[in-house]
Every structure is written in C-alpha cells, then in structure tokens.
Coordinates of C-alpha atoms in Angstrom, one line a residue:
M1 CA 83.0 -48.9 104.6
E2 CA 80.3 -46.8 103.7
L3 CA 81.7 -43.8 105.5
A4 CA 84.8 -44.2 103.5
Y5 CA 82.7 -44.3 100.2
A6 CA 81.2 -40.8 101.3
L7 CA 84.7 -39.1 101.1
V8 CA 84.4 -39.3 97.8
P9 CA 81.6 -36.7 97.4
F10 CA 82.5 -35.0 99.6
F11 CA 86.3 -33.9 99.6
V12 CA 88.1 -35.9 97.0
A13 CA 85.6 -33.8 94.4
F14 CA 86.5 -30.2 96.2
A15 CA 89.9 -31.1 96.1
E16 CA 90.3 -31.8 92.3
T17 CA 88.6 -28.7 91.6
L18 CA 90.8 -26.9 93.5
T19 CA 93.6 -28.9 91.3
W20 CA 91.8 -28.8 88.6
S21 CA 92.9 -32.6 88.1
H22 CA 91.7 -36.2 87.9
K23 CA 93.4 -37.7 91.0
F24 CA 95.3 -35.0 91.4
E25 CA 98.0 -35.6 88.3
Q26 CA 98.7 -33.3 85.6
K27 CA 97.9 -35.8 83.5
Y28 CA 94.5 -36.2 84.0
Q29 CA 94.1 -32.4 83.6
I30 CA 90.0 -31.3 83.6
S31 CA 89.2 -30.3 79.7
P32 CA 90.0 -26.8 79.1
L33 CA 86.5 -26.0 77.7
A34 CA 86.0 -26.1 81.4
K35 CA 86.4 -22.2 81.6
Y36 CA 87.2 -20.4 85.0
P37 CA 83.5 -19.2 85.6
W38 CA 83.0 -23.0 85.6
R39 CA 85.4 -23.7 88.1
L40 CA 84.7 -20.7 90.2
A41 CA 80.6 -21.8 90.5
S42 CA 81.9 -25.6 91.1
L43 CA 84.3 -24.4 94.3
S44 CA 81.3 -21.6 95.0
A45 CA 78.5 -24.8 94.9
H46 CA 81.4 -27.1 97.4
L47 CA 81.7 -24.1 100.0
F48 CA 77.8 -23.4 100.4
F49 CA 77.6 -27.4 100.4
Y50 CA 80.1 -27.4 103.6
L51 CA 78.5 -24.6 105.4
R52 CA 75.0 -26.1 105.0
F53 CA 76.2 -29.7 105.5
F54 CA 79.2 -29.3 108.1
I55 CA 79.4 -26.0 109.9
L56 CA 76.2 -24.4 110.7
P57 CA 74.3 -27.4 111.9
F58 CA 77.6 -27.9 114.8
V59 CA 77.0 -23.7 115.1
F60 CA 73.7 -24.0 116.5
A61 CA 73.6 -27.5 117.8
E62 CA 72.4 -28.3 121.4
N63 CA 74.0 -31.8 121.8
I64 CA 77.4 -31.9 119.2
L65 CA 77.4 -35.7 119.9
Y66 CA 73.8 -36.2 118.4
E67 CA 75.0 -33.5 115.7
A68 CA 77.8 -35.5 114.8
A69 CA 75.9 -38.7 114.7
K70 CA 73.3 -37.1 112.3
V71 CA 76.2 -36.3 109.8
A72 CA 77.8 -39.6 110.1
T73 CA 74.5 -41.4 109.3
T74 CA 73.7 -39.4 106.4
A75 CA 77.4 -39.8 105.3
A76 CA 77.0 -43.4 105.6
V77 CA 73.7 -44.0 104.2
G78 CA 75.0 -42.2 101.3
G79 CA 78.5 -43.8 100.8
G80 CA 76.4 -47.1 101.1
Y81 CA 74.5 -46.1 98.3
L82 CA 77.1 -45.8 96.0
A83 CA 79.1 -48.5 97.2
F84 CA 75.7 -50.6 96.3
F85 CA 75.6 -49.6 92.8
F86 CA 79.5 -49.5 92.2
F87 CA 79.4 -53.1 93.5
L88 CA 76.5 -54.3 91.5
S89 CA 78.3 -52.5 87.8
H90 CA 81.6 -54.3 88.3
N91 CA 80.7 -57.8 90.0
F92 CA 78.2 -59.3 87.7
D93 CA 78.3 -62.8 86.2
G94 CA 80.4 -62.3 82.9
V95 CA 82.4 -59.5 84.0
H96 CA 85.4 -59.6 82.5
F97 CA 88.9 -57.7 84.0
L98 CA 90.9 -58.2 81.4
Q99 CA 94.0 -56.6 83.4
G100 CA 95.4 -59.7 85.6
S101 CA 92.8 -62.0 84.7
Y102 CA 94.5 -64.9 82.9
P103 CA 95.4 -67.8 85.0
N104 CA 98.9 -67.1 85.4
G105 CA 98.0 -63.8 86.7
S106 CA 99.4 -62.1 84.2
V107 CA 99.0 -58.4 84.1
S108 CA 99.0 -57.5 80.5
Y109 CA 96.3 -56.8 78.4
P110 CA 95.6 -58.5 75.4
E111 CA 97.3 -57.6 72.1
N112 CA 93.6 -56.0 70.8
S113 CA 92.6 -54.4 74.1
S114 CA 91.7 -51.0 74.5
F115 CA 90.4 -48.2 76.5
L116 CA 87.1 -48.7 75.2
I117 CA 87.2 -52.3 75.6
Q118 CA 88.5 -52.9 79.0
Q119 CA 85.6 -50.2 80.3
I120 CA 82.6 -52.0 78.5
N121 CA 83.7 -55.4 79.5
S122 CA 84.3 -54.5 83.3
S123 CA 81.4 -52.8 83.7
S124 CA 77.5 -53.2 83.5
N125 CA 74.0 -51.0 83.2
V126 CA 71.2 -51.3 84.8
G127 CA 67.6 -50.1 84.6
G128 CA 66.9 -46.9 82.3
K129 CA 66.2 -43.0 82.2
I130 CA 64.1 -43.0 86.0
L131 CA 67.1 -44.7 87.6
C132 CA 69.3 -42.8 85.9
F133 CA 67.2 -39.5 87.2
F134 CA 67.2 -40.7 90.7
N135 CA 70.9 -42.0 91.2
G136 CA 72.8 -39.3 88.7
G137 CA 73.6 -41.5 86.3
L138 CA 75.6 -44.2 88.2
N139 CA 73.0 -47.2 86.4
Y140 CA 74.8 -46.5 83.3
Q141 CA 78.2 -47.4 84.2
I142 CA 79.9 -47.9 81.0
E143 CA 78.9 -44.9 79.4
H144 CA 79.6 -43.3 83.1
H145 CA 83.3 -44.2 82.2
L146 CA 83.3 -44.3 78.5
F147 CA 82.1 -40.1 78.8
P148 CA 83.1 -38.7 82.2
R149 CA 82.1 -35.6 81.2
I150 CA 79.2 -35.4 79.2
A151 CA 75.6 -34.5 81.7
H152 CA 74.3 -38.1 82.9
S153 CA 71.1 -37.2 81.9
H154 CA 72.3 -38.0 77.9
Y155 CA 73.6 -41.3 78.8
P156 CA 70.1 -43.5 78.1
T157 CA 70.3 -41.7 74.6
I158 CA 74.1 -42.5 74.1
A159 CA 73.7 -46.3 75.6
P160 CA 72.0 -47.3 72.9
I161 CA 75.0 -45.9 70.4
V162 CA 77.6 -47.6 72.4
R163 CA 75.6 -51.2 72.8
D164 CA 75.1 -51.3 69.1
F165 CA 78.9 -50.7 68.6
A166 CA 79.7 -53.4 71.0
L167 CA 77.2 -55.9 69.1
N168 CA 78.9 -55.2 65.9
K169 CA 82.0 -55.9 67.1
G170 CA 80.9 -59.0 68.6
P171 CA 80.8 -60.8 71.6
E172 CA 84.2 -62.8 71.4
L173 CA 85.7 -59.1 71.6
I174 CA 83.2 -56.8 73.5
R175 CA 80.3 -57.6 75.7
Y176 CA 77.7 -55.0 76.3
T177 CA 76.0 -56.1 79.5
H178 CA 72.5 -54.2 80.6
F179 CA 70.2 -55.8 83.2
P180 CA 66.4 -54.8 82.8
T181 CA 66.0 -54.3 86.6
I182 CA 68.3 -54.0 90.0
L183 CA 67.3 -57.5 91.0
D184 CA 68.1 -59.5 87.7
N185 CA 71.3 -57.4 88.4
L186 CA 71.7 -58.4 91.8
S187 CA 70.8 -62.1 90.7
S188 CA 74.2 -61.9 88.4
V189 CA 76.2 -60.8 91.3
F190 CA 75.3 -63.4 93.5
S191 CA 75.8 -66.4 90.3
Y192 CA 78.9 -64.6 90.1
L193 CA 80.2 -64.7 93.6
D194 CA 79.3 -68.1 93.8
K195 CA 81.5 -68.8 91.0
M196 CA 84.7 -66.9 92.7
S197 CA 84.1 -68.7 96.3
V198 CA 84.2 -72.2 94.7
K199 CA 88.2 -73.3 94.8
P200 CA 89.7 -74.0 91.5
H201 CA 91.0 -77.7 90.9
S202 CA 93.9 -78.3 90.9
D203 CA 95.3 -81.2 87.9

C-alpha cells in the first residue's frame, strides 16, 4: 500500500509533466500560464531526482539487494506519510461524500451542488503554518483541492477566506472542517470508523 502511494510523487508527476496534463487527459491540460521554461525546469528536476535516487545508488552499490531494500524503505516511508494525511483528510466524523452517499445508493449530485461544495464537504484541514511547511501543504487539504496550482505556502493565508465564505453560506450547505491538531483529527477518524462499522438496522 505504502509503496503504491510512493508511485504518485516518483513517477505519476513526471508522466503528467511529459504529457502536460493532469490524469493524462486533454481536458485537464496544465495551465498555459506555465510556459515552456517551467516545463523544462520541472523535467530537469525530475531527471536529476531519478539520477540521484535510483541510478547512482545502484551504480555504486556493493550489494544490489541491500540498496534495493533501502530505496524500497524510503519509498514506503514516503508513501505511508502521504497515505496517512490523505486518510486523515477524507475520513473524519462529519465528512460527506456527495456522490453515492444516499441510503438508496444514488450517485447523483444534489441540485444545488458544485465543485466547491463537493471539495469542502468531503475534505478537512489540520494544524497550521508549521505543519504546512513540513508536509508541503497537505494538511490544508480543502485549499489543496480548490487551488491546486497555487503554491502551498499561501494556503494558511487563503484558508480563513475560504472558511468565512463557507460559514456565510451556512453549515446546511457547506461544512468547513479544520482540526487544531493531528490528535484531534485522529480522534474524529476513529469516531467516523466506529460509526461506519455499525451494521445499519433493517426495518
């Protein structure tokens, strides 16, 4: 599982840079504001990473299996880190996945739904600026979904604006969730899992 998550930053991001689109689809083209020099810089940085992380260690390795184990361990730790924060952000008490969340299994969205509503109601934030610095803004998952092309360093500034917007719309439409600490978020996750583990009573 952790190794699979490591594939995202290791290879998927590079492949998307090559195709210059998100999810390799034409309808998700990367912004034209990102001109050719930025694409070249991104490709160069990825290639340097592969050289430093994969190629050189194996070229100079005395024991290939030992080197492979180190690379796999590093990838698993990084993938586990990503998986942990993704899990926290989308599995908390009060989360609402609009698509397919109705008792009858309907996959239709409510009439007043929108991209913004869907992202805020199905995501949560945790912590603040310090955590944002250390994990690349993944703790601001709401803003990460709403503004994926904005540098994560701006998320702490944007978050209060998004929160106030949501509060003005009312909790019956948009529920903005921000946990003070990771422990608070984890507690909510366990509460949510506990509720989801209870078999619904049939009438």
